[in-house]
Coordinates of C-alpha atoms and ligand atoms in Angstrom, one line a residue:
X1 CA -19.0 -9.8 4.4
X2 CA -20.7 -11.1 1.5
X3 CA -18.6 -10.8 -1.7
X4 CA -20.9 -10.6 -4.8
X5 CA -20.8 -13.4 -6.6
X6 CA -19.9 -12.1 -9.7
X7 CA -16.2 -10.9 -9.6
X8 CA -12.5 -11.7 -11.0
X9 CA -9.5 -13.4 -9.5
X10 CA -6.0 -12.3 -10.4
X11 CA -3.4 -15.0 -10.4
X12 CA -0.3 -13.5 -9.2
X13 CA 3.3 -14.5 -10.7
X14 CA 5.0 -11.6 -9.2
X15 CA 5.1 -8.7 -10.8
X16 CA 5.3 -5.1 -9.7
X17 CA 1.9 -4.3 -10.6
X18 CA -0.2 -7.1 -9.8
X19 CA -2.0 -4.6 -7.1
X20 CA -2.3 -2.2 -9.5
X21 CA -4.2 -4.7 -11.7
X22 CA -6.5 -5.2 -8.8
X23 CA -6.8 -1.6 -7.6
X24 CA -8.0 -0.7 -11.5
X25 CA -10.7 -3.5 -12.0
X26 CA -12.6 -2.9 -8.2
X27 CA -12.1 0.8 -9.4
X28 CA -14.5 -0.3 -13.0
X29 CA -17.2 -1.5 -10.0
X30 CA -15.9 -5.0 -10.5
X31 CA -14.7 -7.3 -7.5
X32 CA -11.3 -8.9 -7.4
X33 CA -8.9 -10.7 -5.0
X34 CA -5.4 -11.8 -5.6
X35 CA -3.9 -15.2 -5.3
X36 CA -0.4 -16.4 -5.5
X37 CA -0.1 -18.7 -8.6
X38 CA 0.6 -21.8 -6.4
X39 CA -2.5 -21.7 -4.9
X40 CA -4.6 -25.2 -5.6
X41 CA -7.3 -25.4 -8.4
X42 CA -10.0 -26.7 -5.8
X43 CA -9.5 -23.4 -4.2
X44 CA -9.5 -21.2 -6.9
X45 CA -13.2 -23.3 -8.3
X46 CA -14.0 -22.5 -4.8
X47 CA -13.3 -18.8 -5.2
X48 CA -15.9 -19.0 -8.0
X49 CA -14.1 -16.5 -9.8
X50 CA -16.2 -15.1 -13.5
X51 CA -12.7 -14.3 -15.3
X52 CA -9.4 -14.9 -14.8
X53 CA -6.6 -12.4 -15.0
X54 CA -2.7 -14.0 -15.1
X55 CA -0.3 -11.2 -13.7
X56 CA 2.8 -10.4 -14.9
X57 CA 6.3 -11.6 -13.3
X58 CA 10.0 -11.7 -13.4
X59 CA 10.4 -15.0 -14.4
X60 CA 10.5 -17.1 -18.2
X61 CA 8.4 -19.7 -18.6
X62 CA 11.3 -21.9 -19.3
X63 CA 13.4 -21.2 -16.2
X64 CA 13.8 -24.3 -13.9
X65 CA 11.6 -23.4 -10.9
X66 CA 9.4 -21.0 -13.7
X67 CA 6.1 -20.6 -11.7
X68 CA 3.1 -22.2 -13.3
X69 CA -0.6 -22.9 -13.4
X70 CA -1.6 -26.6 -14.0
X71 CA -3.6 -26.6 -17.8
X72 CA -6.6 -27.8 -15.9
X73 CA -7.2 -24.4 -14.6
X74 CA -8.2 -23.2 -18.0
X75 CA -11.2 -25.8 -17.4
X76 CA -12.9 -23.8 -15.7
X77 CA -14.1 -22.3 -18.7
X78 CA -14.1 -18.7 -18.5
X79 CA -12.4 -16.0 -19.7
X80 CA -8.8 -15.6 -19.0
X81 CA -6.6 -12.7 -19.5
X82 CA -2.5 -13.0 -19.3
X83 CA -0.6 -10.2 -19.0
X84 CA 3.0 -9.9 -20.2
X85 CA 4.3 -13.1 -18.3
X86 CA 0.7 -14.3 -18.1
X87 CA 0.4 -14.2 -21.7
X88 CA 3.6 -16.1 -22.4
X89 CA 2.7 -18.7 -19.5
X90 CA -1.1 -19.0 -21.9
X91 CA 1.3 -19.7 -25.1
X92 CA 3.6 -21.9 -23.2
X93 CA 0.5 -24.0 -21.6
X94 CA -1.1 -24.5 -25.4
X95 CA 2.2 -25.2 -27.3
X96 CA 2.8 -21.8 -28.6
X97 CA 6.5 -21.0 -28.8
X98 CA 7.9 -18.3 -26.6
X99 CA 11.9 -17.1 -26.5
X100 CA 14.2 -14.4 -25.6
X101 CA 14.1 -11.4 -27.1
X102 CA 16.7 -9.5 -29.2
X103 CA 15.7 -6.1 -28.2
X104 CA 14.2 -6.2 -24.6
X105 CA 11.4 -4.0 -24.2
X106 CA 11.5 -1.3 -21.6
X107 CA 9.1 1.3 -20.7
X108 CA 6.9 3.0 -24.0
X109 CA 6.1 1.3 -27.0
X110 CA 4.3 2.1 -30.2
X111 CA 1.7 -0.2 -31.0
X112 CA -0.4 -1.1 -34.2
X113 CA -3.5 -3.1 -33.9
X114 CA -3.1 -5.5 -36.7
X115 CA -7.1 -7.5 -36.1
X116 CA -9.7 -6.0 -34.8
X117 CA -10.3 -7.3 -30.8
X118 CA -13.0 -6.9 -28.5
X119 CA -10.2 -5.9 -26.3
X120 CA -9.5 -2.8 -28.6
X121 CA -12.9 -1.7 -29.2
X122 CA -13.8 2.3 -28.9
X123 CA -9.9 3.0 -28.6
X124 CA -6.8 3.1 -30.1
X125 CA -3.6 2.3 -27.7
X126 CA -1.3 3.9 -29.6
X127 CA 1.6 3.8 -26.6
X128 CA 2.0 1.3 -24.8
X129 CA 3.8 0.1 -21.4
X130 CA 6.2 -2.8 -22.1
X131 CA 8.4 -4.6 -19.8
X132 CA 9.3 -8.0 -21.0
X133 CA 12.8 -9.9 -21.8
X134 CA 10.8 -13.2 -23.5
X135 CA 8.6 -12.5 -26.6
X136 CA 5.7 -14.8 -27.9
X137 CA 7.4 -16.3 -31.6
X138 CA 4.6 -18.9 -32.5
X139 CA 1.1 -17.8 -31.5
X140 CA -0.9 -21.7 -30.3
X141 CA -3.0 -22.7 -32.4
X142 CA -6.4 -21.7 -32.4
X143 CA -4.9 -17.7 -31.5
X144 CA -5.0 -14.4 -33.8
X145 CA -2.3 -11.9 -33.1
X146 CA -3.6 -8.7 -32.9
X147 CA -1.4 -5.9 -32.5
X148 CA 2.0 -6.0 -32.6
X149 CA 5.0 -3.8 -31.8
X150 CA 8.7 -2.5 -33.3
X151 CA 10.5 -5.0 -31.8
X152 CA 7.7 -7.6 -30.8
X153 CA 5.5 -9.6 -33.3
X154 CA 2.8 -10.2 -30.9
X155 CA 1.6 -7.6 -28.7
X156 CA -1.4 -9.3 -28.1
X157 CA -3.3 -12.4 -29.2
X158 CA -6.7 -13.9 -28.5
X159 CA -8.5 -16.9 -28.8
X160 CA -12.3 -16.0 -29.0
X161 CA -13.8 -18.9 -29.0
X162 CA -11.9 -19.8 -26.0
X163 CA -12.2 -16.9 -24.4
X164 CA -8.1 -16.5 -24.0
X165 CA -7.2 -12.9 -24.3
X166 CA -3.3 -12.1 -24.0
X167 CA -1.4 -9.1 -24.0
X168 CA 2.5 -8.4 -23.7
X169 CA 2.5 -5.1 -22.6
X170 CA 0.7 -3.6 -18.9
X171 CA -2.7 -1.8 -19.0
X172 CA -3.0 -1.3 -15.9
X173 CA 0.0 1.1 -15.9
X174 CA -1.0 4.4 -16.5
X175 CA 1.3 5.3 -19.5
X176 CA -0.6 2.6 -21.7
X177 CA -3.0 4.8 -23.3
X178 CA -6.6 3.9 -22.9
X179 CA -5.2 1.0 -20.4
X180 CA -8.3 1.2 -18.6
X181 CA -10.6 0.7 -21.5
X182 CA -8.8 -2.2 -22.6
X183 CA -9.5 -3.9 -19.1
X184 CA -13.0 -2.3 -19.0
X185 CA -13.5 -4.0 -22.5
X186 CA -12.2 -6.9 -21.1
X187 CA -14.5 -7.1 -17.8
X188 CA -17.7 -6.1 -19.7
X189 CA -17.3 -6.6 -23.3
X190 CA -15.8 -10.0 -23.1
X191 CA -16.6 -11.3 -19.8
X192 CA -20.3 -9.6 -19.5
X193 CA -19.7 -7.8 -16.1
X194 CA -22.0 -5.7 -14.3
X195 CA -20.6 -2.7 -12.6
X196 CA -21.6 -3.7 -8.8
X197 CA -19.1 -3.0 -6.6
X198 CA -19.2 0.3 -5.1
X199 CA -17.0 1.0 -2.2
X200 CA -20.2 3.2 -0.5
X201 CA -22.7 0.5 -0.7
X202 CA -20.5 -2.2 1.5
X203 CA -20.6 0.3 4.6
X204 CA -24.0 -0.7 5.9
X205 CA -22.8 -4.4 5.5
X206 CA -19.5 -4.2 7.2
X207 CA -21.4 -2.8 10.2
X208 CA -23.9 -5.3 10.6
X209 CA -20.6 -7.6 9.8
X210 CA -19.3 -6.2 13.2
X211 CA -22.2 -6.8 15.2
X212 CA -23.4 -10.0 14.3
X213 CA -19.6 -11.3 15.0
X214 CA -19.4 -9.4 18.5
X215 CA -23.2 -10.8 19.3
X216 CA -23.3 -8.1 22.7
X217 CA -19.6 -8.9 23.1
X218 CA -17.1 -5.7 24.1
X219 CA -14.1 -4.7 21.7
X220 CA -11.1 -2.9 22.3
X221 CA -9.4 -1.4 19.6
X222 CA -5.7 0.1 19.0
X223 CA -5.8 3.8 17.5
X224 CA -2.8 5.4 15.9
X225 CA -4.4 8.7 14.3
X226 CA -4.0 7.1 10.9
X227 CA -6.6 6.7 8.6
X228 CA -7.2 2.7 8.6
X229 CA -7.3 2.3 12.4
X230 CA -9.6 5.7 12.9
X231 CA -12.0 4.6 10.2
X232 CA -12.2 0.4 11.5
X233 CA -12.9 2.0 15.0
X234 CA -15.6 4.5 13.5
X235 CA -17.3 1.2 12.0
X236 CA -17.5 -0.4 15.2
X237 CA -18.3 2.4 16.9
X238 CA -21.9 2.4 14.9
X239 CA -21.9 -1.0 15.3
X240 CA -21.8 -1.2 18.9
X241 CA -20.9 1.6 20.2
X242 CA -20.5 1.6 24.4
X243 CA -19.4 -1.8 23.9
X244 CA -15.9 -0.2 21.8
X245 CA -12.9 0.8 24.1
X246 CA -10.2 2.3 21.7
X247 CA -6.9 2.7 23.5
X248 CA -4.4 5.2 22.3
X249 CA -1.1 5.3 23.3
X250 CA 1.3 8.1 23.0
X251 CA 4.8 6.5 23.1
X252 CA 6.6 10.4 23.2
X253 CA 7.6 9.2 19.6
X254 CA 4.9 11.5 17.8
X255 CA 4.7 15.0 15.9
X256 CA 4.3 18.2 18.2
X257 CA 1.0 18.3 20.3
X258 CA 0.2 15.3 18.1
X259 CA -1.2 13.4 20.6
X260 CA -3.5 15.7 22.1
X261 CA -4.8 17.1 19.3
X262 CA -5.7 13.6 17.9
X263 CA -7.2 12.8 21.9
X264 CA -9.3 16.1 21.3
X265 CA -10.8 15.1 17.8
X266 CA -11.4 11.2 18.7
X267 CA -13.6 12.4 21.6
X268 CA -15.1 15.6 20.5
X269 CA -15.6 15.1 16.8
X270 CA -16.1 11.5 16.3
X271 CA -17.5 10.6 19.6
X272 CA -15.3 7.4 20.8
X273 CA -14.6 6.1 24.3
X274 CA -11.1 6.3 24.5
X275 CA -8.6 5.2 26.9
X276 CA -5.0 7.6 26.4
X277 CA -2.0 5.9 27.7
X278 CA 0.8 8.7 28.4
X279 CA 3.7 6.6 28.2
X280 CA 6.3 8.8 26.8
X281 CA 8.7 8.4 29.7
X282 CA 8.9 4.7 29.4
X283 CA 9.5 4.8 25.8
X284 CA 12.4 7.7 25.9
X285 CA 14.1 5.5 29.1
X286 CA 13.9 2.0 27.1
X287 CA 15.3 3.8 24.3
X288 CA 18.4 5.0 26.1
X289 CA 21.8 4.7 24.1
X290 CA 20.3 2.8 21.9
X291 CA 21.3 3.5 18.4
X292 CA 20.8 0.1 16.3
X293 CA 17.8 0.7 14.2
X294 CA 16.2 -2.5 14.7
X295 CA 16.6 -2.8 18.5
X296 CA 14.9 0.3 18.4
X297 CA 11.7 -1.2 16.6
X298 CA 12.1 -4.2 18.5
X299 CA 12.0 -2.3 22.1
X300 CA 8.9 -0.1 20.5
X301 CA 6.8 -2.7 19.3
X302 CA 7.5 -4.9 22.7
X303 CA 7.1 -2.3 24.9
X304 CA 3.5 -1.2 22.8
X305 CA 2.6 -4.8 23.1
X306 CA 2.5 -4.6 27.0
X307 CA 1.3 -1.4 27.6
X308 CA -1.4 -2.3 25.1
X309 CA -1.8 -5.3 27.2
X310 CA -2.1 -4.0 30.4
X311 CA -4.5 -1.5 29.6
X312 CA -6.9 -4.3 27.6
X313 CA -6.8 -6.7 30.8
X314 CA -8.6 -3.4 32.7
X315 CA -11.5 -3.9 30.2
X316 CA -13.6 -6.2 31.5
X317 CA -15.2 -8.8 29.1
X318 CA -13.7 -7.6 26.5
X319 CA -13.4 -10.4 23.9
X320 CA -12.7 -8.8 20.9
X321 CA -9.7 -6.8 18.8
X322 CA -10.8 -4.7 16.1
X323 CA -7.8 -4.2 13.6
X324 CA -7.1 -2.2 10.5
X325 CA -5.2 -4.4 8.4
X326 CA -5.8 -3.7 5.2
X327 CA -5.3 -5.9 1.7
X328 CA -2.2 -5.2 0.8
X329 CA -1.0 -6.7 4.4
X330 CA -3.4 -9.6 3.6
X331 CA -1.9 -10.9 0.3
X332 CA 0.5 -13.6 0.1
X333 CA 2.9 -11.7 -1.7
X334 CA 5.6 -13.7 -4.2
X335 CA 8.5 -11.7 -3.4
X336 CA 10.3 -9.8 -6.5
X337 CA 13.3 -8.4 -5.1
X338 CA 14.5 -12.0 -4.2
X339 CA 14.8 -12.5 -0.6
X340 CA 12.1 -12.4 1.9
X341 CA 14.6 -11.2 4.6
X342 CA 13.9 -9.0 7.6
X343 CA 14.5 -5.5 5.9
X344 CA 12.6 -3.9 9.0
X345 CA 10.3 -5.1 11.9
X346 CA 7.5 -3.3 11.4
X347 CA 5.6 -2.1 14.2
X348 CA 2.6 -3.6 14.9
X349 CA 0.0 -5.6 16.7
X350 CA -0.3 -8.6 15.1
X351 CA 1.4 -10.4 18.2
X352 CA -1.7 -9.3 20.4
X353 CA -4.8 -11.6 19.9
X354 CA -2.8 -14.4 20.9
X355 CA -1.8 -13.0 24.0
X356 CA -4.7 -11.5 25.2
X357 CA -6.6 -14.1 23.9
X358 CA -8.9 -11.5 21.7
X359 CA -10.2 -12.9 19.1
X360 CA -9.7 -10.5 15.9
X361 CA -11.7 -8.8 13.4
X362 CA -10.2 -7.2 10.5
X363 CA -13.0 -5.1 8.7
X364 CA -10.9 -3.8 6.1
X365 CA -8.8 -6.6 4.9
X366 CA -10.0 -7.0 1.9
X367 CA -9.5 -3.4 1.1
X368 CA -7.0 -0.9 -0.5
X369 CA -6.1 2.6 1.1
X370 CA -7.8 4.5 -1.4
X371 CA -11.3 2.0 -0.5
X372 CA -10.9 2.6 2.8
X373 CA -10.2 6.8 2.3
X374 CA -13.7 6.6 0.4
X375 CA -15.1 4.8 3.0
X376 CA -14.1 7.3 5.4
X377 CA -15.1 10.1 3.9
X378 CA -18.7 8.6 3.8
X379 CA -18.7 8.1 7.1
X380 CA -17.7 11.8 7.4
X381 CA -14.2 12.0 9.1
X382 CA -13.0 14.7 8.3
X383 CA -10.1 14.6 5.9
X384 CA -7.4 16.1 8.1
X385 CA -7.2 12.6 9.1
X386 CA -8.6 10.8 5.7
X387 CA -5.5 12.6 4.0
X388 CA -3.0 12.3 6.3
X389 CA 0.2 11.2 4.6
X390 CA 1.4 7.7 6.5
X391 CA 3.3 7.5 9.3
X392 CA 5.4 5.0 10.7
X393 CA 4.5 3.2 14.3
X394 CA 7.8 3.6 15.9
X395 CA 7.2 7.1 15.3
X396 CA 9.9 9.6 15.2
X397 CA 11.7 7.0 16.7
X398 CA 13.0 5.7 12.8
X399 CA 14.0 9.2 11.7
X400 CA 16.1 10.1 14.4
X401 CA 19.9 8.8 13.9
X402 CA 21.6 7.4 16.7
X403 CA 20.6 8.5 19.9
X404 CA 17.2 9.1 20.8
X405 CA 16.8 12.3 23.8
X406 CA 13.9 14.7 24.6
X407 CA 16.5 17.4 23.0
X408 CA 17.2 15.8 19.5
X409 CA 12.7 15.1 19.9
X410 CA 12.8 18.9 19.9
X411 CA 14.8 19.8 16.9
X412 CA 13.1 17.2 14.6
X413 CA 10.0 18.1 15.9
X414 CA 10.5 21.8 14.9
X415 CA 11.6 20.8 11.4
X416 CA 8.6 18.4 11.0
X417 CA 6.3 21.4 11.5
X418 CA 8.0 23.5 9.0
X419 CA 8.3 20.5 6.6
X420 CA 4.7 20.1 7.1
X421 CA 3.3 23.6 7.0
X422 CA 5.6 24.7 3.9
X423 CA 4.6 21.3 2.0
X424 CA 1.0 22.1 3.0
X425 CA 0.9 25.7 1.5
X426 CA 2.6 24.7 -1.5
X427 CA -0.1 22.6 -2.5
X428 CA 1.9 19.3 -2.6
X429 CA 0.4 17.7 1.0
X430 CA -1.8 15.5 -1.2
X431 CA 0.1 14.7 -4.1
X432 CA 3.1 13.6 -1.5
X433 CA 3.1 9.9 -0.2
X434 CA 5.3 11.2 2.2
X435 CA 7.2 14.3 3.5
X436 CA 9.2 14.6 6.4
X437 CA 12.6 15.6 7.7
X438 CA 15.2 13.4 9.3
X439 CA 17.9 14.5 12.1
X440 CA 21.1 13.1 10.8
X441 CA 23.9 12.2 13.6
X442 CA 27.0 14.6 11.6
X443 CA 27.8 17.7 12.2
X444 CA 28.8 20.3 10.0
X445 CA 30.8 23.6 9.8
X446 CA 28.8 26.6 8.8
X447 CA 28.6 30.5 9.3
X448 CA 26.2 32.1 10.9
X449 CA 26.4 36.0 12.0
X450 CA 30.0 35.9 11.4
X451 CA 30.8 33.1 13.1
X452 CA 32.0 29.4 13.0
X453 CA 28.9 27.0 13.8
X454 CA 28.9 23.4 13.9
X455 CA 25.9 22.0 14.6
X456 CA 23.5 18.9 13.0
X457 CA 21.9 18.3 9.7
X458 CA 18.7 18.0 8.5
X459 CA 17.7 15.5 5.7
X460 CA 14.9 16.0 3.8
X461 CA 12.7 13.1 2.6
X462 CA 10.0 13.5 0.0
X463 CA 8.3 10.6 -2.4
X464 CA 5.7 9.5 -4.4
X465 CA 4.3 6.8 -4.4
X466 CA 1.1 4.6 -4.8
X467 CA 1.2 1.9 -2.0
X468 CA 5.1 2.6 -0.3
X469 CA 6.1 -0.5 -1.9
X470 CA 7.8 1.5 -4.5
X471 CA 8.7 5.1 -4.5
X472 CA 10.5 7.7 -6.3
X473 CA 12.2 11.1 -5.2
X474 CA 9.8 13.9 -5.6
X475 CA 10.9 16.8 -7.9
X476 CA 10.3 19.6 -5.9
X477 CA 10.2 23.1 -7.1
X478 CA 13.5 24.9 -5.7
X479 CA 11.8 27.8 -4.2
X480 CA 9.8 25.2 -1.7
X481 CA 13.5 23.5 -0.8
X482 CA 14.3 27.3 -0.7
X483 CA 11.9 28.1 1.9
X484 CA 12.3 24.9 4.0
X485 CA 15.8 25.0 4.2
X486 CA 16.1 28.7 5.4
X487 CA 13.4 28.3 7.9
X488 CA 15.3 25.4 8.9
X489 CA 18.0 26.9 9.3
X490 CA 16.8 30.7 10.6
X491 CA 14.1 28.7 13.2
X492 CA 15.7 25.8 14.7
X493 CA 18.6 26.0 17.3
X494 CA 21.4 23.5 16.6
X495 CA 20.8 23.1 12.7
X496 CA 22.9 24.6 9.9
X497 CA 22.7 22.4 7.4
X498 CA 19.7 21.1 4.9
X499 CA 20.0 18.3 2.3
X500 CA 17.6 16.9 0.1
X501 CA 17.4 12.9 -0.1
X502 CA 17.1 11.6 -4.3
X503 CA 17.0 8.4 -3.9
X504 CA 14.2 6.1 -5.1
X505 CA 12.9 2.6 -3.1
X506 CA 14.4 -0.1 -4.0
X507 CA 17.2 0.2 -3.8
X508 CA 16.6 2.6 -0.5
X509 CA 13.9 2.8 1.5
X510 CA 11.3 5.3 2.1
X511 CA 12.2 6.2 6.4
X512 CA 16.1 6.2 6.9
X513 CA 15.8 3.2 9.4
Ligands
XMP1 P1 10.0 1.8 4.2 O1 10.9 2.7 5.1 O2 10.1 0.3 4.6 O3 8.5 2.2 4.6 O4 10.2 2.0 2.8 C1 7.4 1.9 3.8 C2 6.2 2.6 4.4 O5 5.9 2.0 5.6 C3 5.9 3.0 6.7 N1 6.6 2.3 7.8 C4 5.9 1.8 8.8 N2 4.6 1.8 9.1 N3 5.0 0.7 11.1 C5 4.1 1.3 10.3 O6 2.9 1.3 10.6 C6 6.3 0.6 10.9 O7 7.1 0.1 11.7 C7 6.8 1.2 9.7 N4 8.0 1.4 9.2 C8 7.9 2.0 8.0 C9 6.8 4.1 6.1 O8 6.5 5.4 6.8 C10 6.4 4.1 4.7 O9 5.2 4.7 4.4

């Protein structure tokens, strides 16, 4: 696709937000990638970027492997904004003095503007978002401070003439009041900006993206019923249609009647050619005794891959994999919780091109999930699918504890309906990144009609959160838990117990394996 020429680069040094950064600015109609800060000068110039932004990041710019820009970069001559770390990497880089703080900075701030700022033009960010150990002491020279907090001198600086902007605390994080102007000010009042990136208007290109890289070719294509696979498909689809196979395999691991309802609305509603693989059997059989959470997303993926595999060879000429990978999958991400260790093998099908020798396209990788929901929606899928809350590829497989048989399928099954209909009439669906039950392998005593029971417990699992890199408990109202619990409980043979999972990711994570 071609990326308007006019758009921003955002240097990443690690920091919790540094998607959020991006998500904000393409959200203002402005363009933006991400790039980790060791990337090369010669391929940032290449980039062509119009303004700069530095993230923020864990580090001090005087630790011994502190990450760093070389001061050529700033060469380029055009406006840069830092942000918290990137602002103390800008003093660093032009002899400013920068320290540890006394009082560490955590969460809301009041600030006062001390000099007026482009960046603070038409609002007043009274609270800000701070998160910062290292505090800017001696401005460089050349740079007015101007705004400063309790416990921090130098909130934000700027150097006009240089175009250097700085700030310690996060606009891009919605408790910084008028965050969003202060960016906005940034891309248009400082950087002159045009609003032209719309997510609407790249639809008609990424289609004509598909069929001049197919040129008559044939495509197969993986669907999951999730939204990013469903809406790459439904853009190849009007690029080339008769020439897309989609392949669907149920692997016995989904919700009830899950896969043939999402069979039914492929074909009848938006019109694909697709192939459905029952394969249920051979999943539940491979699965046997097997209660190690990663040799169960091992033998998933492996066994997808082949059946995948198999079923692609029967397409003749097919030469292409359409795949919906989005950004966030795309970026080289500087990892913030220290190791970059195996936590869990995700399930997918990156290991497939090479195999089948497919070459791949990816027409939403330079995308977020919220892009790609809008894209959908223009493209009129409906938005039982556009809203669907994520879920995982191994399926029910990761929520089940232990042993995986058709009967302990059943009872999560049951409670995932009641999950979902109770979240759904409560009006939280939406607001949830995810709500689901999990069948735990204990069993409990209880009482039931007078007598003894002991039988299995549910766990409940509800968060929010903005990408699933991150996520916190959700607070639900009592009378919802209520309700779950007791239908739980009255509905499902071989339950008698409920309990509600608070804990937040990191340090767990979001499915229980
Ligand atoms: P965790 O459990 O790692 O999950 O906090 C983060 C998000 O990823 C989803 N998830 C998966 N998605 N294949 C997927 O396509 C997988 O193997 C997989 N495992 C976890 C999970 O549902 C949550 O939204």
């Amino acid at each position: 696709m071609e990326i308007n020429s006019s758009k921003v680069l955002i240097i990443d040094f690690g920091s919790q937000y540094t998607q959020l950064i991006a998500r904000k600015i393409r959200e203002s109609g402005v363009y933006c990638e991400i790039y980790p800060f060791s990337t090369p000068v010669k391929k940032i110039k290449d980039f062509g970027p119009s303004a700069l932004v530095l993230s923020g990041g864990p580090s001090s710019v005087y630790d011994k492997n502190a990450p760093l820009v070389p001061k050529e970069l700033f060469d380029l001559n055009i406006p840069f904004l830092g942000i918290c770390y990137g602002m103390q990497l800008m003093a660093y880089l032009f002899s400013g003095a920068v320290e540890p703080a006394k009082n560490r900075e955590y969460g809301h701030s009041k600030l006062q503007i001390t000099h007026n700022s482009k960046l603070f033009e038409g609002c007043n960010p009274a609270a800000v978002w701070m998160s910062h150990g290292d505090l800017i002491v001696v401005p460089p020279q050349g740079f007015v401070v101007t705004s400063a907090t309790e416990n921090c001198a130098a909130a934000s600086f700027e150097n006009v003439e240089k175009k250097l902007y700085g700030l310690q605390f996060h606009p891009e994080v919605a408790h910084t009041v008028c965050g969003r102007r202060i960016l906005e000010n940034f891309l248009f009042g400082v950087a002159g900006f045009k609003k032209n990136w719309k997510i609407s208007d790249i639809i008609k290109e990424k289609i004509s993206d598909i069929e001049r890289m197919v040129n008559g070719g044939k495509v197969v294509c993986a669907l999951s019923g999730g939204v990013d696979s469903t809406v790459a498909a439904v853009l190849a689809h009007k690029a080339i249609n008769g020439r897309l196979t989609c392949i669907f395999v149920d692997n016995g691991l989904l919700r009830e009647n899950e896969g043939n309802n999402i069979l039914k609305f492929y074909r009848e509603n938006l019109h694909l050619k697709v192939k459905f693989v029952k394969a249920g059997k051979v999943f539940l059989n491979s699965l046997k005794g097997v209660k190690n959470p990663e040799k169960k997303r091992k033998i998933i993926g492996k066994l997808f891959i082949n059946i995948f595999e198999n079923e692609a060879k029967k397409i003749k000429g097919a030469r292409y994999l359409i795949q919906g990978t989005l950004y966030p999958d795309v970026i080289e991400s500087i990892p913030v919780y220290g190791a970059s260790s195996v936590i869990k093998s995700h399930h997918n099908v990156g290991g497939l091109p090479k195999k089948l020798n497919l070459k791949l396209i990816e027409p939403l990788r330079e995308l977020f999930k919220d892009e790609v929901r809008k894209i959908g929606n223009k493209l009129d899928i409906p938005s039982e699918i556009i809203e669907r809350q994520p879920f995982p590829g191994p399926g029910l497989a990761v929520r089940i504890m232990g042993d995986i048989t058709a009967a302990r399928l059943n009872i999560l099954r049951k409670a995932d309906l009641i999950v979902t209909d109770e979240i759904k009439k409560s009006g939280l669906y939406n607001d949830l990144w995810q709500s689901f039950p999990v069948l735990v392998p204990v069993k409990t005593v209880g009482v039931m009609g007078d007598k003894r029971s002991y039988e299995s417990v549910i766990a409940l699992r509800a968060v929010k959160s903005s990408d699933g890199m991150t996520a916190d408990f959700a607070e639900i109202d009592y009378d919802v838990l209520r309700k779950i619990s007791s239908r739980i409980i009255s509905e499902i043979k071989g339950v008698n117990r409920v309990v509600y999972d608070i804990s937040s990711k990191p340090p767990s994570t979001i499915e229980w394996e």
